[in-house]
Coordinates of C-alpha atoms in Angstrom, one line a residue:
M184 CA 42.9 1.9 -52.9
T185 CA 42.1 -1.5 -51.5
A186 CA 43.8 -3.2 -54.4
R187 CA 46.9 -1.0 -54.0
L188 CA 47.2 -2.0 -50.3
V189 CA 46.6 -5.7 -51.1
A190 CA 49.4 -5.3 -53.6
E191 CA 51.7 -3.9 -50.9
G192 CA 51.1 -7.2 -49.0
L193 CA 48.8 -5.9 -46.3
S194 CA 46.3 -8.2 -44.7
N195 CA 42.6 -7.4 -44.8
R196 CA 42.8 -6.2 -41.2
Q197 CA 45.7 -3.9 -41.9
T198 CA 44.0 -2.6 -45.0
G199 CA 40.9 -1.9 -43.1
E200 CA 42.9 0.0 -40.4
R201 CA 44.6 2.1 -43.0
L202 CA 41.3 2.9 -44.8
F203 CA 39.2 3.2 -41.6
I204 CA 36.8 0.5 -42.8
S205 CA 36.0 -2.9 -41.4
E206 CA 38.0 -6.1 -42.2
H207 CA 34.7 -7.5 -43.6
T208 CA 34.4 -4.6 -46.0
V209 CA 37.9 -5.1 -47.2
D210 CA 37.2 -8.8 -47.7
S211 CA 34.1 -7.8 -49.8
H212 CA 36.2 -5.5 -51.9
V213 CA 38.9 -8.2 -52.5
R214 CA 36.2 -10.8 -53.4
T215 CA 34.7 -8.3 -55.9
I216 CA 38.1 -7.9 -57.6
M217 CA 38.7 -11.6 -57.6
N218 CA 35.3 -12.2 -59.3
K219 CA 36.6 -10.4 -62.3
P220 CA 38.1 -12.6 -65.1
G221 CA 41.8 -13.3 -64.6
F222 CA 41.9 -12.8 -60.9
N223 CA 42.2 -15.9 -58.7
S224 CA 44.6 -14.7 -56.0
R225 CA 46.0 -11.7 -54.1
A226 CA 49.2 -12.2 -56.1
Q227 CA 47.4 -11.6 -59.3
I228 CA 45.9 -8.4 -57.9
A229 CA 49.5 -7.3 -57.0
A230 CA 50.7 -8.1 -60.5
W231 CA 47.8 -6.1 -62.0
M232 CA 48.6 -3.1 -59.8
A233 CA 52.4 -3.4 -60.7
A234 CA 51.5 -3.4 -64.4
S235 CA 49.2 -0.4 -64.1
G236 CA 51.9 1.8 -62.7
P237 CA 52.0 4.2 -59.8

């Protein structure tokens, strides 16, 4: 769900508010995703989500 909200363009703070988790926790989730091969930016997360469908 974090990746989907990042793909929608929400900030870490906004994502945390939507998921009822802290901004720090969102940052941790985003960093975990970006540690995977092929991910260097939030834009790449958005592209991945767009390619994987609804």
